[in-house]
CSV table of C-alpha atoms and ligand atoms in Angstrom, one decimal:
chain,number,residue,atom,x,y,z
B,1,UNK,CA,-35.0,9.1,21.8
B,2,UNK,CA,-32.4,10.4,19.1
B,3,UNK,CA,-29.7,8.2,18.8
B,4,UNK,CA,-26.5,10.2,17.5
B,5,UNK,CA,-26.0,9.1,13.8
B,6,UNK,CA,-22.7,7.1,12.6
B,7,UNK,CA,-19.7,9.5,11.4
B,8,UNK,CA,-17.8,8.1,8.1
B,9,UNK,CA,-15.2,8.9,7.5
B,10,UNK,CA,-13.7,9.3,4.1
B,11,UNK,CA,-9.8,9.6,3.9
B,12,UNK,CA,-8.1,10.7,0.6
B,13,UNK,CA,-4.8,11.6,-0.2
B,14,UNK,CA,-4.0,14.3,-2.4
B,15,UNK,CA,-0.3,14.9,-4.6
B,16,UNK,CA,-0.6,17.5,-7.4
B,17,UNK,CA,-4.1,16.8,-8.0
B,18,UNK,CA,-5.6,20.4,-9.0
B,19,UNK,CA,-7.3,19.2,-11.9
B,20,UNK,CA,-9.4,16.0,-9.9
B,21,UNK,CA,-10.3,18.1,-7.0
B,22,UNK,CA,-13.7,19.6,-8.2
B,23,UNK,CA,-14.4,16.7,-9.9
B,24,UNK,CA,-13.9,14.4,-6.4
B,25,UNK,CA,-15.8,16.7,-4.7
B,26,UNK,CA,-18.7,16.8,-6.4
B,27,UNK,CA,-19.1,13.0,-6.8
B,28,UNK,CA,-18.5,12.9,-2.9
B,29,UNK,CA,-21.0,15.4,-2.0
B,30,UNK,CA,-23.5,13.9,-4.4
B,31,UNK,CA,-22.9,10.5,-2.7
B,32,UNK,CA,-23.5,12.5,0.8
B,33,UNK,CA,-26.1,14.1,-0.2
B,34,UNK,CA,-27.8,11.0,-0.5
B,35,UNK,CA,-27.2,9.3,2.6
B,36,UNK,CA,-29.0,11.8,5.3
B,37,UNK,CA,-29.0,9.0,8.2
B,38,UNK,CA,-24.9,9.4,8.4
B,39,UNK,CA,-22.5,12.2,9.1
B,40,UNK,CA,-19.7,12.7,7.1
B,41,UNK,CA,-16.2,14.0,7.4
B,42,UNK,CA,-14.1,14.3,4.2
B,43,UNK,CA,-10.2,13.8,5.2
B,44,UNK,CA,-8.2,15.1,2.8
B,45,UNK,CA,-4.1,14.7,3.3
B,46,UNK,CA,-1.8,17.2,1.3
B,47,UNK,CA,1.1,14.7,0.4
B,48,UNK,CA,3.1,18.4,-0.2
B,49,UNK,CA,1.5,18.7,-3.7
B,50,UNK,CA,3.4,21.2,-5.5
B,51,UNK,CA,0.6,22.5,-8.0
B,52,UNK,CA,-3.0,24.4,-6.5
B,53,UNK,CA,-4.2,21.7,-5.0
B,54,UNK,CA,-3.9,22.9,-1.4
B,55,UNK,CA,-5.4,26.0,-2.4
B,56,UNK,CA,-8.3,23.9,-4.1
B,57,UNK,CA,-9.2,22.2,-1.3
B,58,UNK,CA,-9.2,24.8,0.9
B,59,UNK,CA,-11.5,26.5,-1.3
B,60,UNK,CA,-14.0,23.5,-1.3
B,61,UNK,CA,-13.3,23.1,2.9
B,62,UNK,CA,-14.5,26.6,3.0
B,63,UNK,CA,-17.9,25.8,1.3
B,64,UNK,CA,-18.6,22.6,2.9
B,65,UNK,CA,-17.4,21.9,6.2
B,66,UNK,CA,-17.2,18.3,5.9
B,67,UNK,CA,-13.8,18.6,4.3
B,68,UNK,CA,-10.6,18.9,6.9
B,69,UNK,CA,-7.5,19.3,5.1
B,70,UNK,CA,-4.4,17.3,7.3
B,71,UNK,CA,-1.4,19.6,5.2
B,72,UNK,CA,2.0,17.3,5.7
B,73,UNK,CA,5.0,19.4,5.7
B,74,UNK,CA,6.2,17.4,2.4
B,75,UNK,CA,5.4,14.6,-0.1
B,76,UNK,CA,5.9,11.6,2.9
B,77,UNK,CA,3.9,8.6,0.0
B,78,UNK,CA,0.9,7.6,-0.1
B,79,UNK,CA,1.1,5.4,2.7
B,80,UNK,CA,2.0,8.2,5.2
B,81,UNK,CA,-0.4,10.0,4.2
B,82,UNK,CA,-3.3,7.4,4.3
B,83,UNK,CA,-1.5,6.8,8.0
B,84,UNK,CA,-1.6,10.6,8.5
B,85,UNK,CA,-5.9,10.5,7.2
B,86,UNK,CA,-6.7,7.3,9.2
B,87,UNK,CA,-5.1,8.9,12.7
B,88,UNK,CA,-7.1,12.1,12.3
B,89,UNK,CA,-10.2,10.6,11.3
B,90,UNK,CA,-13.2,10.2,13.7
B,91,UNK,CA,-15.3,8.1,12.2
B,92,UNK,CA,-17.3,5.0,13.1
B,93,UNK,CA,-16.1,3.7,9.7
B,94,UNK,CA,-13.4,5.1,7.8
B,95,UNK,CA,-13.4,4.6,4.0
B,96,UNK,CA,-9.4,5.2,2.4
B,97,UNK,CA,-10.1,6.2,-1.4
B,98,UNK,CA,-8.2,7.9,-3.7
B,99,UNK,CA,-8.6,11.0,-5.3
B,100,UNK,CA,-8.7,10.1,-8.6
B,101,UNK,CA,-11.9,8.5,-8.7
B,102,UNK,CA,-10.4,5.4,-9.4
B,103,UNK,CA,-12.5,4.1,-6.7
B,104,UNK,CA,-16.2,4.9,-7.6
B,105,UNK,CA,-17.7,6.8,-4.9
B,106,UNK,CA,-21.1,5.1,-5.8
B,107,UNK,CA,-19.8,2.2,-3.9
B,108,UNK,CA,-19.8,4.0,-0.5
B,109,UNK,CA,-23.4,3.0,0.0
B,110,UNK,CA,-23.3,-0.4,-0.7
B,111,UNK,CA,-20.2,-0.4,1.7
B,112,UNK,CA,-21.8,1.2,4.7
B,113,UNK,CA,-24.9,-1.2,3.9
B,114,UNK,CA,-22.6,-4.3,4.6
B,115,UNK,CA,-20.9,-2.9,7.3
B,116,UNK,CA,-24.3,-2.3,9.0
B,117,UNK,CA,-25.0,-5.9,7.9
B,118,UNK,CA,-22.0,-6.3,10.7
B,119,UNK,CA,-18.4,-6.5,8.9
B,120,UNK,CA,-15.9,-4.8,10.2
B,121,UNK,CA,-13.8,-4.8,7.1
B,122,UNK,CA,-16.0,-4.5,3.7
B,123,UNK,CA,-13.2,-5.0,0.8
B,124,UNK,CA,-13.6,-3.7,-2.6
B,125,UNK,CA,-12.2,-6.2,-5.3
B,126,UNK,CA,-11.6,-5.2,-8.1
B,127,UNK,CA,-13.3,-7.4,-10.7
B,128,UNK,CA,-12.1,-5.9,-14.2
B,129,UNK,CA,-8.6,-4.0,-14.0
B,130,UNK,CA,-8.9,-3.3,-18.1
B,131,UNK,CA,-9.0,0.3,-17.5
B,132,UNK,CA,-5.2,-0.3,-15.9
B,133,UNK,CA,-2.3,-0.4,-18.4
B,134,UNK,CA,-1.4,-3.8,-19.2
B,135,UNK,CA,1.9,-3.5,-17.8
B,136,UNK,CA,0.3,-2.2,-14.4
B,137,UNK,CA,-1.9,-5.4,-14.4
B,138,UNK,CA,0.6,-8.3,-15.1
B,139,UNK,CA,2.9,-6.9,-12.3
B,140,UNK,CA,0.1,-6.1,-9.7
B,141,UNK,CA,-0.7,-10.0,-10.4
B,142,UNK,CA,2.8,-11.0,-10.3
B,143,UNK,CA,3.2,-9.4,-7.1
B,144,UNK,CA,0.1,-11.0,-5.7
B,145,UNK,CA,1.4,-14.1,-6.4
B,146,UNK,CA,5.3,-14.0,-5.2
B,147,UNK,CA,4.3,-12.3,-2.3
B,148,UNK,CA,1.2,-14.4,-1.1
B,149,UNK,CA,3.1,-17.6,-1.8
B,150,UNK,CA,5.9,-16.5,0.6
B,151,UNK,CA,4.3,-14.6,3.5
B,152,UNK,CA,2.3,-15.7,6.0
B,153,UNK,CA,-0.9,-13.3,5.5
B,154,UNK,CA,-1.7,-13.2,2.1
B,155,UNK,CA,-3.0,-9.6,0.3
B,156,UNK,CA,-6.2,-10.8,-1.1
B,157,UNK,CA,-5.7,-10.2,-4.9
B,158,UNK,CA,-7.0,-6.9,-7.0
B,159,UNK,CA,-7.6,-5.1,-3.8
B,160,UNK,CA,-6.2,-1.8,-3.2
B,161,UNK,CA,-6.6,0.3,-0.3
B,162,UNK,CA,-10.4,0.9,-1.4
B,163,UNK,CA,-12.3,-0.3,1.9
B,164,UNK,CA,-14.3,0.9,4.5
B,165,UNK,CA,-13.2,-0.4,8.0
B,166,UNK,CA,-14.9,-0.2,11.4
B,167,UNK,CA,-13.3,2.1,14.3
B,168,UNK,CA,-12.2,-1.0,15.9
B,169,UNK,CA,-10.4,-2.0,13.1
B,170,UNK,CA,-9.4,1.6,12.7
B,171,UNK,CA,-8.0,1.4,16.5
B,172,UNK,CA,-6.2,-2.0,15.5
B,173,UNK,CA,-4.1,-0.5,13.3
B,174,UNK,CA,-3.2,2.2,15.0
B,175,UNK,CA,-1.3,-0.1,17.3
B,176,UNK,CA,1.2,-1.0,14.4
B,177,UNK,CA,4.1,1.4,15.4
B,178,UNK,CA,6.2,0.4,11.8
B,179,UNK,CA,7.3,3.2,10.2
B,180,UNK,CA,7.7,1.6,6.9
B,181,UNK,CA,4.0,1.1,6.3
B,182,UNK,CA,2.5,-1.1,3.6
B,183,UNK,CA,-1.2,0.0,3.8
B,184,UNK,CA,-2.2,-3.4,2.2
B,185,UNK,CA,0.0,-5.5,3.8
B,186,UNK,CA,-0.9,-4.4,7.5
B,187,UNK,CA,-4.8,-3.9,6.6
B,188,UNK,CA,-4.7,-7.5,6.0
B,189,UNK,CA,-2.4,-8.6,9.3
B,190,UNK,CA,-5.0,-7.2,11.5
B,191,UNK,CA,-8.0,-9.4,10.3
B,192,UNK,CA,-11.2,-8.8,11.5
B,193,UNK,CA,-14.5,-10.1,10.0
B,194,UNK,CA,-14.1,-9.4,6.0
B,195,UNK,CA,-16.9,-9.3,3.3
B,196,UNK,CA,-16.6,-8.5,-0.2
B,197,UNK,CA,-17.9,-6.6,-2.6
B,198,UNK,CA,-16.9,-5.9,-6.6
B,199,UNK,CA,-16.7,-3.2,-8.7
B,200,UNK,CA,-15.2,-2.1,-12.2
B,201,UNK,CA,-11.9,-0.3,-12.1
B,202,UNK,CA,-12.3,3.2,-14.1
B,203,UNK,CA,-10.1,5.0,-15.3
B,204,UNK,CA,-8.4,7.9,-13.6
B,205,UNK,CA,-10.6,11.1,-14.5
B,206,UNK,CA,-7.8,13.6,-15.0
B,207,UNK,CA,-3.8,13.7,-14.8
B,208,UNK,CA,-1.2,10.9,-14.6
B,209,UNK,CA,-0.1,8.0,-12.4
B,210,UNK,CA,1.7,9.2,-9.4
B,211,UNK,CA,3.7,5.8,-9.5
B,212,UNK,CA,6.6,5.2,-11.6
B,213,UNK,CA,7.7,2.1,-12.7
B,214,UNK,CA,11.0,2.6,-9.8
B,215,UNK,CA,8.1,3.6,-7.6
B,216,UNK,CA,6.2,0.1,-7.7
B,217,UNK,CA,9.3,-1.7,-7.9
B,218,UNK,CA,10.2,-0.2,-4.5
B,219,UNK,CA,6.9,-0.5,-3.4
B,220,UNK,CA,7.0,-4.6,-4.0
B,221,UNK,CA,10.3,-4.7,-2.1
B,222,UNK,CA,8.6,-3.0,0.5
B,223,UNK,CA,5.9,-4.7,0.5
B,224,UNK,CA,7.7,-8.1,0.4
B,225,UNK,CA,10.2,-7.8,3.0
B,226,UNK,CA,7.2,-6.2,4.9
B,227,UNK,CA,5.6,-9.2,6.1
B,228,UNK,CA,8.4,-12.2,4.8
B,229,UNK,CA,11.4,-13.3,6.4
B,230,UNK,CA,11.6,-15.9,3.7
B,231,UNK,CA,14.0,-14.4,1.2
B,232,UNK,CA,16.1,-14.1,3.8
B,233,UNK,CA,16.3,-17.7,5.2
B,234,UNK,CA,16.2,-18.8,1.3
B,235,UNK,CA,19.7,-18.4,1.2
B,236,UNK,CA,20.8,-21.0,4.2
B,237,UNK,CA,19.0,-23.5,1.7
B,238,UNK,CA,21.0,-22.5,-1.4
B,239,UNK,CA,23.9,-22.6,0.8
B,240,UNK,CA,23.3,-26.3,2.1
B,241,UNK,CA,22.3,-27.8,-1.2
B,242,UNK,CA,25.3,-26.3,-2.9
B,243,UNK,CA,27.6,-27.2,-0.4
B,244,UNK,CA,26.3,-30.7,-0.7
B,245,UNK,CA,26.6,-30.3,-4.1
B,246,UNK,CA,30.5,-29.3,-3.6
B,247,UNK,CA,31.2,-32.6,-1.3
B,248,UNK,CA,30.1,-35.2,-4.2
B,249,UNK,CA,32.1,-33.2,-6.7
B,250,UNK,CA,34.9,-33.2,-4.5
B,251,UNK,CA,34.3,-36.5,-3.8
B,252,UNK,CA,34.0,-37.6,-7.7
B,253,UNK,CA,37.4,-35.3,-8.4
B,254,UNK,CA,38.9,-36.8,-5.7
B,255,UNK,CA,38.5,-40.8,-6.9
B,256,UNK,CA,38.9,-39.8,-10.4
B,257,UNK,CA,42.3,-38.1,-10.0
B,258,UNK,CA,43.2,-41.4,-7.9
B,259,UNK,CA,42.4,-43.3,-10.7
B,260,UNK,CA,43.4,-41.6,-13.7
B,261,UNK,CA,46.0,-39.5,-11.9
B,262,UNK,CA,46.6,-35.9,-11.7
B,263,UNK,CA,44.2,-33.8,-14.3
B,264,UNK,CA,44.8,-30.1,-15.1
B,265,UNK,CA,42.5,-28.5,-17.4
B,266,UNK,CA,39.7,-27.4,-15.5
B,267,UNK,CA,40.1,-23.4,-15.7
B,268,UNK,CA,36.3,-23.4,-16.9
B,269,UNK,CA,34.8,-25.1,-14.2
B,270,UNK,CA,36.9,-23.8,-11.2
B,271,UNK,CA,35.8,-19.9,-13.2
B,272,UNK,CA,32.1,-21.1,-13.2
B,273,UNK,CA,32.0,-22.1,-9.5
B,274,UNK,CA,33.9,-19.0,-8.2
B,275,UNK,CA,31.6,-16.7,-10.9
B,276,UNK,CA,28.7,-18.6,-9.1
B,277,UNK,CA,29.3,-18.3,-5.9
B,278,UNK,CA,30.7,-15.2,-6.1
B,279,UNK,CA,26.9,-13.7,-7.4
B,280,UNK,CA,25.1,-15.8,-5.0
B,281,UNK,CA,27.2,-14.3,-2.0
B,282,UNK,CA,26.6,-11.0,-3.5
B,283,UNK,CA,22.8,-11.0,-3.9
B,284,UNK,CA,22.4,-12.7,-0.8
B,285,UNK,CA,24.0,-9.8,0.9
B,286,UNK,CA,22.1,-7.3,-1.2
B,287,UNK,CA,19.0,-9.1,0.9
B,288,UNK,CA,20.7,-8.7,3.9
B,289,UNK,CA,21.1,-5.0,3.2
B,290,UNK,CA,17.6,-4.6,2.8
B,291,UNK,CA,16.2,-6.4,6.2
B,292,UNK,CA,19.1,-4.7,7.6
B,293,UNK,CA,18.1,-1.0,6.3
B,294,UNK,CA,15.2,-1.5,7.4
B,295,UNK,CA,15.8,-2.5,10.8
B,296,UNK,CA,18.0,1.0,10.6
B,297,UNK,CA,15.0,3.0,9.2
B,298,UNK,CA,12.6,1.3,12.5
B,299,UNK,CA,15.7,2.4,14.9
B,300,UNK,CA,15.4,5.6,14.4
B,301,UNK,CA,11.5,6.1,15.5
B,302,UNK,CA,11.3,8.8,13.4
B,303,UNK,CA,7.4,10.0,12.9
B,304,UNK,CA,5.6,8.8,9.9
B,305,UNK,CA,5.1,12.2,8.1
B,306,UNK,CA,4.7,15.3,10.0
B,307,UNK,CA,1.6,17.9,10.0
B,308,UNK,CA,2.1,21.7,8.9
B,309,UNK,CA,-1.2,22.4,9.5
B,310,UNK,CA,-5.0,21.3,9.9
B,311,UNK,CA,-7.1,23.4,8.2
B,312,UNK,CA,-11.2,23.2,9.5
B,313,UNK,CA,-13.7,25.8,8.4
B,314,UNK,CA,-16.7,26.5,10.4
B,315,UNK,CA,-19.5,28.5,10.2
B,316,UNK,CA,-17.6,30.9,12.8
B,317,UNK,CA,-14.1,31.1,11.0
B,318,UNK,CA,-15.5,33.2,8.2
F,401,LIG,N1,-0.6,9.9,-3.8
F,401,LIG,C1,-0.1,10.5,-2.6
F,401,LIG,N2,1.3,10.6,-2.5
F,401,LIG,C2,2.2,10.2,-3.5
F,401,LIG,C3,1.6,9.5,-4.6
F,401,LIG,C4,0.3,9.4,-4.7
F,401,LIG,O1,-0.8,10.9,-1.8
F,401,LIG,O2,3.4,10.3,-3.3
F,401,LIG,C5,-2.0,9.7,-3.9
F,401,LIG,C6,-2.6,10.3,-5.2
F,401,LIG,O3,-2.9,11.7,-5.1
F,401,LIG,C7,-3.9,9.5,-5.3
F,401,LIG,C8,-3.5,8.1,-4.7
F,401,LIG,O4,-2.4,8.4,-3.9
F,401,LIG,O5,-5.0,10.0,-4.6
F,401,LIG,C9,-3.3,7.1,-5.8
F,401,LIG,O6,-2.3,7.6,-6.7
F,401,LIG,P1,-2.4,7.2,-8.3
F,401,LIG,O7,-3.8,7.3,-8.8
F,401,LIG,O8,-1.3,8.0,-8.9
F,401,LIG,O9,-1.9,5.7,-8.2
F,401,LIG,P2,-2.4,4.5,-9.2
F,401,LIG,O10,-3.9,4.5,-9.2
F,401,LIG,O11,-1.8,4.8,-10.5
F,401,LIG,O12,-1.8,3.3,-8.6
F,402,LIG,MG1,-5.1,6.1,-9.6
């Protein structure tokens, strides 16, 4: 009896990336051509690149129809476009990677071996980030750090979104309706059995970072205030302590203007406090404004990037 062979899926976003396009292809189909007991589909998202890319793609869908292209009607981010590649694909096991060959391709394999070992989530980790600007490294760790101290699920460290994950872990997070979606954050909240496996980081193979520094700053807010509501109740702690604070320096003014009578220097102190305060209120509102945006971004229930057009070539459409 022929039993019908596992689809992977491969999801990869694309923004202006004309010149890595051949270059991802061919690792890709090299890696397929080498593992004849699967199917494969090749999910490439247009984040609304502005350069050839789109017309790239289309020209390698064309020769091999294992590539869909998913074209989003603008740049939407990374993450709506992975959200965009992981609702469209079909696969038994859907592996997110980017297009930059900053994830080796050579680890598919290995991958789809431990996930027919039985994991439902095989993890690549990262084990040597040299190949990442310095800068790029000490945040990423920072981040790590701040943010799995403080939330309840932790982001297992020097783990992108590289990681193949099974269809029911596919259908898992599917059922996350946030709009505001932090790939890392919510492929860790779903769980699921997790192995895994490490691998060099290389450097990208052509063009720049998509990421400013802004960009990954943003991305860490989001990220934060993602999955932690404790800089928000941070605040109510400050608050008490420094009120308590207040009461035995009131306390202290108090018996020392009864004993030594009425004092009046003090313009320093009184400026320091009010300063104080005063920066504290205003940060802690800044916080508020950004739990509060985005409960306003959620309200809306606006989609999570939108879809010109899927582009499929078969052997019929030419
Ligand atoms: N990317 C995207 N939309 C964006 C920015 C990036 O789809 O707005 C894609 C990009 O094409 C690449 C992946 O996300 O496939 C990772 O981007 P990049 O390599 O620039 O990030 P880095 O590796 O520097 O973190
Ligand atoms: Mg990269």
């Amino acid at each position: 009896m022929q039993t019908r062979k596992s689809l992977i899926s491969i999801v990869t976003p694309f923004f202006n990336e004309a010149e890595c396009i051949p270059i991802f292809s061919k690792s890709i189909l090299e890696v397929i051509e080498h593992l004849p007991q699967f199917d494969f589909e090749i999910i490439c998202i247009d984040d609304g690149s502005q350069d050839t890319s789109l017309k790239i793609l289309q020209d390698v869908a064309r020769r091999h129809h294992c590539f869909r292209i998913i074209e989003l009607s603008r740049n939407f981010g990374k993450e709506a476009a992975l959200t965009a590649g992981i609702d469209f694909a079909g696969g038994d096991a859907v592996i997110p990677m980017d297009a930059d060959l900053q994830d080796p391709p050579s680890l598919i394999a290995p991958m789809i071996k431990v996930w027919q070992e039985g994991a439902e989530v095989v993890l690549a980790k990262r084990v040597a980030r040299e190949k990442d600007s310095v800068f790029k490294r000490y945040t990423a760790q920072y981040f790590y750090r701040f943010n799995n101290r403080i939330a309840s699920i932790p982001i297992p460290e020097n783990v992108g979104d590289f990681r193949l994950i099974d269809r029911v872990v596919v259908d898992a997070l599917k059922q996350l309706p946030e709009r505001q979606r932090f790939m890392k954050g919510l492929f860790a909240w779903v769980g699921f059995k997790t192995q895994v496996i490490e691998y060099q980081r290389e450097e990208r193979v052509k063009g720049g970072t998509k990421f400013s520094i802004w960009k990954l700053w943003n991305f860490a807010i989001d990220g934060i205030t993602s999955f932690s509501t404790l800089p928000l109740r941070v605040w109510s702690y400050l608050g008490a302590s420094i009120a308590l604070l207040s009461l035995f320096y009131a306390l202290f003014i108090i018996t020392r203007t009864l004993i030594l009578g009425i004092d009046v220097p003090g313009y320093a102190s009184l400026l320091v406090v009010v300063l104080f305060l005063g920066s504290l209120q205003l940060m802690s509102i800044g916080l508020l404004g950004e739990y509060v945006g985005r409960l306003y971004l959620e309200a809306k229930q606006r989609p999570v990037y939108l879809v010109r057009k899927v582009h499929q070539f078969t052997k019929d459409s030419e």
